[in-house]
CSV table of C-alpha atoms in Angstrom, one decimal:
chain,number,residue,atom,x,y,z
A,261,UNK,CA,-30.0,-10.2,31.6
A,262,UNK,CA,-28.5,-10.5,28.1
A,263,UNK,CA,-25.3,-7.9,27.9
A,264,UNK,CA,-24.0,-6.6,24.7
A,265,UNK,CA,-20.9,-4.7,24.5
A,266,UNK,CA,-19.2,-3.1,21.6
A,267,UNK,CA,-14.9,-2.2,22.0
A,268,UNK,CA,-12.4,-1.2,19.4
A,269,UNK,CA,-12.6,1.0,16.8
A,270,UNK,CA,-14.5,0.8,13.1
A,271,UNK,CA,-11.8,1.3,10.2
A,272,UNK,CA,-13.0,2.5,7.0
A,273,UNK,CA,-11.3,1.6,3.7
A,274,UNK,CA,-9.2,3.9,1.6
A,275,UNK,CA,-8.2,1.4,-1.3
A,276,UNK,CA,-7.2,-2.7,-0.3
A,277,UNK,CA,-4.0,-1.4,1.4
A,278,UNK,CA,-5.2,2.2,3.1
A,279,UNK,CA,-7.8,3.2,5.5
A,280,UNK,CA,-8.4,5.4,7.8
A,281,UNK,CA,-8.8,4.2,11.7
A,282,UNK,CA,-9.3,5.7,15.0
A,283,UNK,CA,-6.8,4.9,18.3
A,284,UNK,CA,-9.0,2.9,20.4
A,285,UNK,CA,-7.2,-0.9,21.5
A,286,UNK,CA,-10.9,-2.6,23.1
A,287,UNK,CA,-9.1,-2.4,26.6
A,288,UNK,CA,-12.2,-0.6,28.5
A,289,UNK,CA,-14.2,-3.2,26.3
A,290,UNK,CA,-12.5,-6.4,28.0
A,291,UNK,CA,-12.1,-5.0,31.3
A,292,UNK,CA,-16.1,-4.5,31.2
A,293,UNK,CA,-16.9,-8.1,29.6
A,294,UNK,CA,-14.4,-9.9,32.3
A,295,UNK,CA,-15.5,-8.3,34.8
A,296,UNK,CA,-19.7,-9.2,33.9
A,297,UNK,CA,-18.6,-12.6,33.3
A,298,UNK,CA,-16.8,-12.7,36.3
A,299,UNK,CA,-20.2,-12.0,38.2
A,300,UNK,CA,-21.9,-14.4,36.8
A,301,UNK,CA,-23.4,-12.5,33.4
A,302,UNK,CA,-23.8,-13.3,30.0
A,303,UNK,CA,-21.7,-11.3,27.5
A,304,UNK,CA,-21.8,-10.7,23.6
A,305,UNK,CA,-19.1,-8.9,22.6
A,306,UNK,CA,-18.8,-7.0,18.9
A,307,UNK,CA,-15.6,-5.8,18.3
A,308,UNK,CA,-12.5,-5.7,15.4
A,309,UNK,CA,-10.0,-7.8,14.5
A,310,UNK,CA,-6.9,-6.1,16.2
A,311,UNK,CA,-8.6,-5.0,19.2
A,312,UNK,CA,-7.5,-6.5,22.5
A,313,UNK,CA,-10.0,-9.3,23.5
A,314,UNK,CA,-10.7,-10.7,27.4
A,315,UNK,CA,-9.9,-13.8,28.3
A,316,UNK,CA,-12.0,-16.6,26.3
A,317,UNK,CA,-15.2,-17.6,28.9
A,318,UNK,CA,-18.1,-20.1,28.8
A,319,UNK,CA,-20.9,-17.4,28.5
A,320,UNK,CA,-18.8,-14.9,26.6
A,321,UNK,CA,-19.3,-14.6,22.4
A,322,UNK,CA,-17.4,-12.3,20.5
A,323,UNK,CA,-18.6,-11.0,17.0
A,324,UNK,CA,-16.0,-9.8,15.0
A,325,UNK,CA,-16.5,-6.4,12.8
A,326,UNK,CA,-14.8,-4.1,10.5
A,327,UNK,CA,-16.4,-0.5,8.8
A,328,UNK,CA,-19.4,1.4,9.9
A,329,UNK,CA,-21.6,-0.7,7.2
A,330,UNK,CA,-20.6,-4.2,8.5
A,331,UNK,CA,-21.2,-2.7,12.0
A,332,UNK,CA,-24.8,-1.7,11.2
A,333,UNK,CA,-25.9,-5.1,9.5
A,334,UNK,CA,-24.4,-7.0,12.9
A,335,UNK,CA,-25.8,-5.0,15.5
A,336,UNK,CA,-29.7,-4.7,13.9
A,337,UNK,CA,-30.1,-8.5,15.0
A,338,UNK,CA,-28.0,-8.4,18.4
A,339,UNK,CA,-29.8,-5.1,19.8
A,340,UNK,CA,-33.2,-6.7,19.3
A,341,UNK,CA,-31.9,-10.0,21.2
A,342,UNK,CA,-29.7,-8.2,24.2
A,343,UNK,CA,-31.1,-6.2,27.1
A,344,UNK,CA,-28.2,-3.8,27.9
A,345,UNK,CA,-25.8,-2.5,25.1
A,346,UNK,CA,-22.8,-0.7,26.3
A,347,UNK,CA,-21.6,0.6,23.1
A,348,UNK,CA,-17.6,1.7,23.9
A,349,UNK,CA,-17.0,1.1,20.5
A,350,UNK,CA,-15.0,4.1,18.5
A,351,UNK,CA,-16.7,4.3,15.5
A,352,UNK,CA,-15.4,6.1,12.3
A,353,UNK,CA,-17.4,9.3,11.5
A,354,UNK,CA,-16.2,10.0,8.1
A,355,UNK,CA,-15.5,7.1,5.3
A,356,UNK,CA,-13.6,8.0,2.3
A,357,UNK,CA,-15.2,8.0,-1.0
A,358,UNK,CA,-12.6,9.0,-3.6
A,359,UNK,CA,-8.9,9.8,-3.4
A,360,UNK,CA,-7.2,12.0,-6.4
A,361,UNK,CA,-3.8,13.7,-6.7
A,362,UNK,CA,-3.8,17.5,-6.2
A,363,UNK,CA,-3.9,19.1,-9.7
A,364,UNK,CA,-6.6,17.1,-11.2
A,365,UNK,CA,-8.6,18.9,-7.8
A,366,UNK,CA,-7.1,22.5,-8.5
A,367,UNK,CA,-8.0,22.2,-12.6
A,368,UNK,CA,-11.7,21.2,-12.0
A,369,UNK,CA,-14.6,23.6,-12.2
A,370,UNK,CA,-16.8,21.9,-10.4
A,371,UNK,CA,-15.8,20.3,-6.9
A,372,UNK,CA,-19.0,18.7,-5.9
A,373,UNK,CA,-18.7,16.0,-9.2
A,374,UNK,CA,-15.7,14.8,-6.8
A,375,UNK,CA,-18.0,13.6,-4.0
A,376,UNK,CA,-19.6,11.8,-6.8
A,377,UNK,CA,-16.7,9.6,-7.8
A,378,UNK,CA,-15.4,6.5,-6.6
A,379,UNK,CA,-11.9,5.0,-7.0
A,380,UNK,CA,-11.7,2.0,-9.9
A,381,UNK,CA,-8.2,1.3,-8.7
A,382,UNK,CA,-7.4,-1.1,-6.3
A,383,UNK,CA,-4.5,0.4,-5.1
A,384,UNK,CA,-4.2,4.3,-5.7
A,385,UNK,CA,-1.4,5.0,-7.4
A,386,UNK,CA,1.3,7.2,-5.1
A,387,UNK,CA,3.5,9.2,-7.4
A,388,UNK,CA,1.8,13.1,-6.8
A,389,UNK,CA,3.4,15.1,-4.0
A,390,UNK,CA,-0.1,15.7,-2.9
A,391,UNK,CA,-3.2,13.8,-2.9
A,392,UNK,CA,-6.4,15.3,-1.7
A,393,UNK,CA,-9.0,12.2,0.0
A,394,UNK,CA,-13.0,13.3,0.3
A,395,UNK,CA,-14.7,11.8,3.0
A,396,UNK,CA,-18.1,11.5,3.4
A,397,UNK,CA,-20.0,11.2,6.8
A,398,UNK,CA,-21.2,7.7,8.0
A,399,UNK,CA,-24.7,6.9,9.7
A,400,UNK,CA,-24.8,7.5,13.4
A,401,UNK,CA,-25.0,4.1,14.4
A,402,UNK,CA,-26.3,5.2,18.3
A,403,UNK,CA,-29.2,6.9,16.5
A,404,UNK,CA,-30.7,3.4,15.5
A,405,UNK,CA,-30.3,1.4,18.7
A,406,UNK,CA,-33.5,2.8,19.9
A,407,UNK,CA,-35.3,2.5,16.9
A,408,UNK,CA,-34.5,-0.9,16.8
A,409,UNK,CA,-35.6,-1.7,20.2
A,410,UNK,CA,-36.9,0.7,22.5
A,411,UNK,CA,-37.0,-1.0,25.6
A,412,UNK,CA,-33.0,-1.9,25.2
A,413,UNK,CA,-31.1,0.3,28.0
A,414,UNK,CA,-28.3,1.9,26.4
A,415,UNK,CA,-24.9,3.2,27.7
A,416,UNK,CA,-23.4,5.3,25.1
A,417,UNK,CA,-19.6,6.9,25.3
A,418,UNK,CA,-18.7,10.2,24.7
A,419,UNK,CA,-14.7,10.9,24.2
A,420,UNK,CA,-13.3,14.9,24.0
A,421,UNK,CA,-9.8,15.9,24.1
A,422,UNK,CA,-8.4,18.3,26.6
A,423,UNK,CA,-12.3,20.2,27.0
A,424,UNK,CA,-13.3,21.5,30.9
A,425,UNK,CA,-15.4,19.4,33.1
A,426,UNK,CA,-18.3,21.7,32.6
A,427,UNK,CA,-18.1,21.7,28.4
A,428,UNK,CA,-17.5,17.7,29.1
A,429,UNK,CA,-20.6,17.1,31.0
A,430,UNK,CA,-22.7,19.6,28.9
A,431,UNK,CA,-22.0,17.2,25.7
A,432,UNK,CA,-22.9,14.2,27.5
A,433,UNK,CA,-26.1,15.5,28.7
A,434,UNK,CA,-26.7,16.5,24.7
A,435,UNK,CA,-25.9,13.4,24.1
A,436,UNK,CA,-28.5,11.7,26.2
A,437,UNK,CA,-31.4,13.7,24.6
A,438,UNK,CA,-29.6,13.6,20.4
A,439,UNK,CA,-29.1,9.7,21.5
A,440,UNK,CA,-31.7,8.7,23.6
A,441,UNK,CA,-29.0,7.2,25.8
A,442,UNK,CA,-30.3,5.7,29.4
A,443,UNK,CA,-26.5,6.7,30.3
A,444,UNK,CA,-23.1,8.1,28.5
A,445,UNK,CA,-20.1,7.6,30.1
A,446,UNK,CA,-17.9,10.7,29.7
A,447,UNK,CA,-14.4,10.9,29.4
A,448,UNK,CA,-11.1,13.1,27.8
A,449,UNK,CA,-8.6,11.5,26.4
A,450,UNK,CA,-5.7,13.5,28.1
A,451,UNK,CA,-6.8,11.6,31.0
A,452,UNK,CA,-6.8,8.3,30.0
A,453,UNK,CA,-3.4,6.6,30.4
A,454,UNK,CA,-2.2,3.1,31.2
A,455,UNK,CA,-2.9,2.8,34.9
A,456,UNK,CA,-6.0,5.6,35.2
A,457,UNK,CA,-9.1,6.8,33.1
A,458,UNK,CA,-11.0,9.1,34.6
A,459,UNK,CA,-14.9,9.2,33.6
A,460,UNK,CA,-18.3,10.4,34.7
A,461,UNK,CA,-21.7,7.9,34.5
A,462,UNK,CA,-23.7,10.6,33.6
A,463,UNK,CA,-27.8,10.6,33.7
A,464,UNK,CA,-31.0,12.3,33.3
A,465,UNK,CA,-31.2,11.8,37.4
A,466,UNK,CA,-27.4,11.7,38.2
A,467,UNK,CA,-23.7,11.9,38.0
A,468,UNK,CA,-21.0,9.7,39.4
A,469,UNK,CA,-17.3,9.3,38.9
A,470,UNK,CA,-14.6,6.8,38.0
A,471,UNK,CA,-11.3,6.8,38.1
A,472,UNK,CA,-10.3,3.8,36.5
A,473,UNK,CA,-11.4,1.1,34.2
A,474,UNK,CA,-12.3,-1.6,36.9
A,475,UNK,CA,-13.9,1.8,38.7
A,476,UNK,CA,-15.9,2.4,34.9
A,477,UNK,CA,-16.9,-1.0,35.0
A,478,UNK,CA,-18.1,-1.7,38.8
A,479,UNK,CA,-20.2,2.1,38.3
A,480,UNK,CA,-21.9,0.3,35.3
A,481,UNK,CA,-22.6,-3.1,37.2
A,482,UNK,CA,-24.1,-1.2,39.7
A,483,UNK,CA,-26.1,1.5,38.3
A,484,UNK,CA,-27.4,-0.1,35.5
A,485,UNK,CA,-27.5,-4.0,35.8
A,486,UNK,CA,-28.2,-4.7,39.0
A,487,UNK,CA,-31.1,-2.2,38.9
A,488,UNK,CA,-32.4,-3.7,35.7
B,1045,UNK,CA,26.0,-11.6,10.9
B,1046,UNK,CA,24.0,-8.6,12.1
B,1047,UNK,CA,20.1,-8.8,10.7
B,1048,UNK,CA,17.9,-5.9,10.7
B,1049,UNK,CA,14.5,-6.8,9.8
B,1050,UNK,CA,11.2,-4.0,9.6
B,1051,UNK,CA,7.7,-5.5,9.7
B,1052,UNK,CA,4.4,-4.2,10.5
B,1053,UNK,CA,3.1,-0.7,8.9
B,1054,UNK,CA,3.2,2.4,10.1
B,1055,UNK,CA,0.5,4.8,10.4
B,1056,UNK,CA,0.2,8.6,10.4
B,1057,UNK,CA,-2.2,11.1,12.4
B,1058,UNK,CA,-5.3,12.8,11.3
B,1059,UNK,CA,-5.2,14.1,14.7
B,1060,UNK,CA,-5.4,12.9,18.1
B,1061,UNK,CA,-8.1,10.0,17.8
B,1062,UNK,CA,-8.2,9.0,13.7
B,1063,UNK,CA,-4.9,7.9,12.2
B,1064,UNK,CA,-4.6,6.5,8.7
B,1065,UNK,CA,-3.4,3.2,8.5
B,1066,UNK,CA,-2.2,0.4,6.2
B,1067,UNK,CA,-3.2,-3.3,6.4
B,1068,UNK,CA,-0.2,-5.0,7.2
B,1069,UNK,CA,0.0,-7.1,10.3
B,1070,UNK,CA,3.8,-7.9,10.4
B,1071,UNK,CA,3.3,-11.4,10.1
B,1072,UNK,CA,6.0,-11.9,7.8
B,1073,UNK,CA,8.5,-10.0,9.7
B,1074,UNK,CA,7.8,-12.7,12.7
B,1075,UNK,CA,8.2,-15.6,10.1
B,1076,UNK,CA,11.2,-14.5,8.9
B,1077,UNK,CA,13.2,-13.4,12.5
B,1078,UNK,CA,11.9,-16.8,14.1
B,1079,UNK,CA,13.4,-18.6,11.5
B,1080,UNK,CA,16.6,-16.9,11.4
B,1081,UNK,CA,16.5,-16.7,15.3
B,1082,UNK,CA,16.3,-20.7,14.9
B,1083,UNK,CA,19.2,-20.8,13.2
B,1084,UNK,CA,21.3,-19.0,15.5
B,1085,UNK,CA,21.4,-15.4,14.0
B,1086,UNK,CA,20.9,-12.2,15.8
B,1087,UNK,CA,18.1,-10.2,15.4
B,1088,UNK,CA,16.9,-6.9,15.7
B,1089,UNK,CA,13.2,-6.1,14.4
B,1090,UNK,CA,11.9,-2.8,14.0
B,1091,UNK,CA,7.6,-2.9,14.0
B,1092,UNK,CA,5.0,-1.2,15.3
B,1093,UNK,CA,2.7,-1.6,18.2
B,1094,UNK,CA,-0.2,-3.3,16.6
B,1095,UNK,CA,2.0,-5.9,14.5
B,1096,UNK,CA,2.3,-9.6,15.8
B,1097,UNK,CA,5.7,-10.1,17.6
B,1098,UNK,CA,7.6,-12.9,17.2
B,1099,UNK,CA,8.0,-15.2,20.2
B,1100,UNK,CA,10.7,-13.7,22.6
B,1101,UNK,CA,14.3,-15.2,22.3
B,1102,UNK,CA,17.7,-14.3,23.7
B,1103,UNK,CA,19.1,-13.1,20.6
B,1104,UNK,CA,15.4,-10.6,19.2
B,1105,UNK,CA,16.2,-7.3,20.2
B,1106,UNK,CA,12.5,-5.4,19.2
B,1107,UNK,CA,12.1,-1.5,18.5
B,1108,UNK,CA,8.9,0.1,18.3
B,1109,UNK,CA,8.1,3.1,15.9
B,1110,UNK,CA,4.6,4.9,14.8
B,1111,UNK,CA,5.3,7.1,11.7
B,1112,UNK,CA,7.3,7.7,8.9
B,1113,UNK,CA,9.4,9.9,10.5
B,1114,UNK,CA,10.2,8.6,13.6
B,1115,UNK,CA,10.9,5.3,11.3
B,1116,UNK,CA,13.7,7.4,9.9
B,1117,UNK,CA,14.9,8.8,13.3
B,1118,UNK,CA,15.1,4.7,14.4
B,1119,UNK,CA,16.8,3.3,11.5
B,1120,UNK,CA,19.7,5.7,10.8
B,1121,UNK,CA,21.8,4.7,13.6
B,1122,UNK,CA,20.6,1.2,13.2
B,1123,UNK,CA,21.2,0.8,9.5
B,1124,UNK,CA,24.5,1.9,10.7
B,1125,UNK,CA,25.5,-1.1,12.7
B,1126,UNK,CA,23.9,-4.1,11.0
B,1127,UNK,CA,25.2,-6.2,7.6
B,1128,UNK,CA,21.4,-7.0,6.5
B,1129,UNK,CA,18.6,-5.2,6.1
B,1130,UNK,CA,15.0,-6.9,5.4
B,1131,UNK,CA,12.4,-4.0,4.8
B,1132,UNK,CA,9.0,-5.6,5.0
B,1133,UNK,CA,7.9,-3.0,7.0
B,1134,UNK,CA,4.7,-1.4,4.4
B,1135,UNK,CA,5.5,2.4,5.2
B,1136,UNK,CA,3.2,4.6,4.8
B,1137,UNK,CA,3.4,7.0,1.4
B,1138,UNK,CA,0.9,9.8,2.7
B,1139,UNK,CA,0.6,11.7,5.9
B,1140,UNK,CA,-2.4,13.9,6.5
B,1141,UNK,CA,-1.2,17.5,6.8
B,1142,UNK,CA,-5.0,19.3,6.4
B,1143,UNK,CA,-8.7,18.2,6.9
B,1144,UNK,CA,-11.3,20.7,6.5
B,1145,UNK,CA,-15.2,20.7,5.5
B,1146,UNK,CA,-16.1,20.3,2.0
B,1147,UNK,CA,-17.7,24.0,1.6
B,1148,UNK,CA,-14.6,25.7,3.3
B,1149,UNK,CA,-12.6,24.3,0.1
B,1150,UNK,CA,-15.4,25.0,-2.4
B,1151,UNK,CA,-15.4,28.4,-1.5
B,1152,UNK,CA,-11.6,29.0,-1.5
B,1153,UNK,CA,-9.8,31.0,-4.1
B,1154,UNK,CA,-6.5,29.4,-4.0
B,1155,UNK,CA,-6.3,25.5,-3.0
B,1156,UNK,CA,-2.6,25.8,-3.0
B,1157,UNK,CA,-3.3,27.9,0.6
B,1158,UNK,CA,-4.7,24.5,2.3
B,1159,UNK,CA,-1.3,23.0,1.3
B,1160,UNK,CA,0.2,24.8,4.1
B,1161,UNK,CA,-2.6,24.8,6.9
B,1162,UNK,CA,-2.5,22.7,9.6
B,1163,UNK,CA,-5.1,21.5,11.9
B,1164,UNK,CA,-5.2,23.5,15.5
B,1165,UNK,CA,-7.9,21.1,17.5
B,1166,UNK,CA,-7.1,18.2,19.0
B,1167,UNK,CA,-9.5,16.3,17.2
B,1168,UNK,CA,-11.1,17.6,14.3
B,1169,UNK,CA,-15.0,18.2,14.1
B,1170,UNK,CA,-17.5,15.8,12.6
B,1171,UNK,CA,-20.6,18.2,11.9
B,1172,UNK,CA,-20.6,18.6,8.2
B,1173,UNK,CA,-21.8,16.0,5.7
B,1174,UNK,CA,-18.3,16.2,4.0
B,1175,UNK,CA,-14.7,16.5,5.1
B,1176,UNK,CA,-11.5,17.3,2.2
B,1177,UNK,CA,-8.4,15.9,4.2
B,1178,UNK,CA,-5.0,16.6,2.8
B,1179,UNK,CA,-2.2,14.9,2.4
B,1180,UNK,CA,1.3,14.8,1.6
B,1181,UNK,CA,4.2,12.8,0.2
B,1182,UNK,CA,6.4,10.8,3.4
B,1183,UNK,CA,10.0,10.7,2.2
B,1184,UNK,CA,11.3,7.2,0.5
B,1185,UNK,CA,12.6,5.3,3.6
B,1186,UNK,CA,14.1,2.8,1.3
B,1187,UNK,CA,16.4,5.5,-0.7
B,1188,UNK,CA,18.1,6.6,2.9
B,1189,UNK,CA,19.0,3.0,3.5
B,1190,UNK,CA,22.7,2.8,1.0
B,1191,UNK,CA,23.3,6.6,1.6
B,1192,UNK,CA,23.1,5.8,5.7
B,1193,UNK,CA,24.8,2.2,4.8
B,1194,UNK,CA,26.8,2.1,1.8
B,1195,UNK,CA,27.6,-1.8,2.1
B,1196,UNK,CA,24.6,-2.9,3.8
B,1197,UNK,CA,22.5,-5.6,1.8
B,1198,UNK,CA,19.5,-4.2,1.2
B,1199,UNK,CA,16.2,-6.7,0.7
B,1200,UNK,CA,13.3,-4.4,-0.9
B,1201,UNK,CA,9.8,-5.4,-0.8
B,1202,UNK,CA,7.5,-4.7,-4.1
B,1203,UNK,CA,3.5,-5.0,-3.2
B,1204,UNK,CA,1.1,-4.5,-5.8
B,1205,UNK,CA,-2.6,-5.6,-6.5
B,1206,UNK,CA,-3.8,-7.7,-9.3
B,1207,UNK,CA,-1.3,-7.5,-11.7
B,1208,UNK,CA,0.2,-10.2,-14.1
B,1209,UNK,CA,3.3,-11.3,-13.4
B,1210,UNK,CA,5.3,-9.4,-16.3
B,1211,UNK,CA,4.2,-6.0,-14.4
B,1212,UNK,CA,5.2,-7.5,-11.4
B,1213,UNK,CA,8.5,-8.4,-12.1
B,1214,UNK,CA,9.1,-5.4,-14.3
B,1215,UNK,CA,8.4,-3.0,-11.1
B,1216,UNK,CA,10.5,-5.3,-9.2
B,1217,UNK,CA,13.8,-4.8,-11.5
B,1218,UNK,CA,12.9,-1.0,-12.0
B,1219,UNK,CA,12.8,-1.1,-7.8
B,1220,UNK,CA,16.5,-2.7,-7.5
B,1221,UNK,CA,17.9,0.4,-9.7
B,1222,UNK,CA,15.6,3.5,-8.0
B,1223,UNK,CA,16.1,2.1,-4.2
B,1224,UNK,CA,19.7,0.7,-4.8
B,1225,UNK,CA,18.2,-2.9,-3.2
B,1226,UNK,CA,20.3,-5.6,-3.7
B,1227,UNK,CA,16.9,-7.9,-4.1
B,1228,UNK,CA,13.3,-7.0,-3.8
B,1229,UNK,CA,10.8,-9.9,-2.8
B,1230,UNK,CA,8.0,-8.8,-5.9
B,1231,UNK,CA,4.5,-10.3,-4.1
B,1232,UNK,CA,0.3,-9.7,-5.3
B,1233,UNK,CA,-2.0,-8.5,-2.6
B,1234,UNK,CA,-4.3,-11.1,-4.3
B,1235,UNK,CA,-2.0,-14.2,-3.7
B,1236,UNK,CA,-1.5,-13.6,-0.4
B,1237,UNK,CA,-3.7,-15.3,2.1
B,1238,UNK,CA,-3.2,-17.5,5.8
B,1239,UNK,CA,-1.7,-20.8,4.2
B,1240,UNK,CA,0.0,-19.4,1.0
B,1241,UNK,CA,1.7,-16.3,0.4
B,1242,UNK,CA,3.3,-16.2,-3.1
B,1243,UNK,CA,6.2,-14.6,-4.1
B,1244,UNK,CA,9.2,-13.7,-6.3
B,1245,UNK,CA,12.8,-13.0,-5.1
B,1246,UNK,CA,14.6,-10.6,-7.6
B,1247,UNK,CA,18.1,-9.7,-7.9
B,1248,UNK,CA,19.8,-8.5,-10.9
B,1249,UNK,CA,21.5,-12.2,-11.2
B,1250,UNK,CA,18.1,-14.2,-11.2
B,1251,UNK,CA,15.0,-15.1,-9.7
B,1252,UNK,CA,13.1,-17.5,-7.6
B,1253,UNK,CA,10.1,-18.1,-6.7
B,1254,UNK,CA,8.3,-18.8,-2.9
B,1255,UNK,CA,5.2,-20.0,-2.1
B,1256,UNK,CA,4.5,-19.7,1.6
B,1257,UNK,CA,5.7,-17.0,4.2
B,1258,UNK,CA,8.1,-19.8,5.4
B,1259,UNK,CA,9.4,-20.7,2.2
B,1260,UNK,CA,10.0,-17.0,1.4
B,1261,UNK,CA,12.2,-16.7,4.6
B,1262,UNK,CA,14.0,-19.8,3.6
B,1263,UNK,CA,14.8,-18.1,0.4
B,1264,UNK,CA,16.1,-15.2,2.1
B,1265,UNK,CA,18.3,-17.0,4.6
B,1266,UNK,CA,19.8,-19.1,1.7
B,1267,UNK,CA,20.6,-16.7,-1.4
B,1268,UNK,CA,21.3,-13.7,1.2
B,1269,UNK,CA,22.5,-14.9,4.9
B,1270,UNK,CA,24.6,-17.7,4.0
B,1271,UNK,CA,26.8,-16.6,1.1
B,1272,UNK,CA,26.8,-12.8,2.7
């Protein structure tokens, strides 16, 4: 059984000093890959620079990314070669394309010729009291995995904020038909903290429910490895 | 002698998952207190949660901050009750006050209203193809630092991108007069990689030059520890 797991979180440049990330640290990522190893597995792990990686192993390989792009171009190859992807990864939905100070947006006639632009600088210059960034939506990286082999079994993540069980379990079962995910694991950020993170392993067939990341990771070993 | 040292860079909310961040990783800040810890001084260091800490020692006292402001809410008292302050800390020169969908602002009459909105979700929805996200001028950290301190010895830090030296150096001098720094340590994005980090130590008396993040910390200690 060849595992691939994705952890951390994609940032996406502004200019060489600025850019725009999202929250997630790879812990869930490295609990998950430890514990596999741990039983015996085989794990490749994609992930970023500054996320927190497990403990260095014999049968663990860790591919380092950085933007949406550079995540697309690494995963192609690793999806065909791995049997289970359990893609925790955060990845950025927007990327910024151009960043300009307020009044050269309020003077133009037309604002689409902004989403056109790109900035030539390589650090944008900060003397405006406001600067307006447009942002443009990246791929959907889950919508590939499939594509690029269908016989991979995939365990996607879905991540609200402060949403009811039922709206939480009604997105993740979207998300298993939009995705053609095999699983999602479900979870809101408000209950996430240190010691707990409470989750559902939701299916076409079934739900079941974690309480913390050791609990996430044993419900994936057991639903979806040791049945594969 | 009583050393306060920033490192690391702060980063400011989009909302509850995407933040915008800077690139720095604080490593200079760590060079700089180990050094100084090695030579018996006292240090506190102000950095964020992400940056590389410097190896824990009797005498490291470490503060953590996220944003620009509660930067400003940590320093005050302890700008108050040091003799040295080293700024490396890159602080963030935007924070995100509005992000909204591209056709929402193309169809607004006034662009000045978006100036005052603020975002109501906890995390900000990704359907449309484009997002327009705000963003706003963060006070000057450095210009609080004399008014807090009057006689604290202020190190400034000047980084640009691909410049020659001449514009360099002539931002660096302008820097010693508009933040009141008794020196600013003047260094190119593009110099600046794992073995060498070049860089120019500016006061209104002279200048010098470093080449590595060590050397720069020896430069420091010796034109502005010892004959403070």
């Amino acid at each position: 059984m060849r595992i691939l797991i994705t952890s951390g979180g994609t940032s996406e440049k502004i200019d060489n000093v600025r850019s725009i990330t999202n929250h997630a640290t790879g812990t869930l990522g490295k609990v998950i890959a430890e514990d596999f190893l741990n039983k015996g597995e085989t794990v490749t792990l994609v992930t970023t620079k500054s996320s927190v990686k497990p403990t260095p192993h014999p049968h663990l390989h860790i591919v380092e990314v950085s933007d949406v792009n550079n995540l697309i171009e690494t995963l192609e190859p690793l999806v065909k070669t791995h049997d289970v992807l359990i893609h925790s990864m955060a990845v950025s939905d927007y990327t910024p394309t151009f960043m300009t100070d307020f009044d050269t947006v309020k003077k133009a006639d037309q604002l689409e010729l902004f989403l056109e632009q790109k900035n030539t600088e390589t650090k944008i210059s900060s003397s405006s009291d406001y600067q307006v960034l447009f942002l443009k939506k990246t791929p959907k990286v889950i919508h590939f995995i499939k594509e690029w082999n269908p016989s991979i079994i995939l365990v996607g993540f879905k991540l609200l904020v402060a949403v009811s069980k039922d709206d939480l379990l009604e997105t993740a079962r979207k998300s298993l038909t939009t995705n053609q995910a095999d699983y999602i694991i479900a979870n809101d950020l408000t209950e996430i903290s240190t010691d707990a993170h409470h989750a559902y392993l939701v299916s076409e067939s079934g739900l079941e429910e974690a309480y913390t990341k050791q609990d996430i990771s044993r419900l994936i070993y057991e639903r979806v490895i040791k049945d594969a």
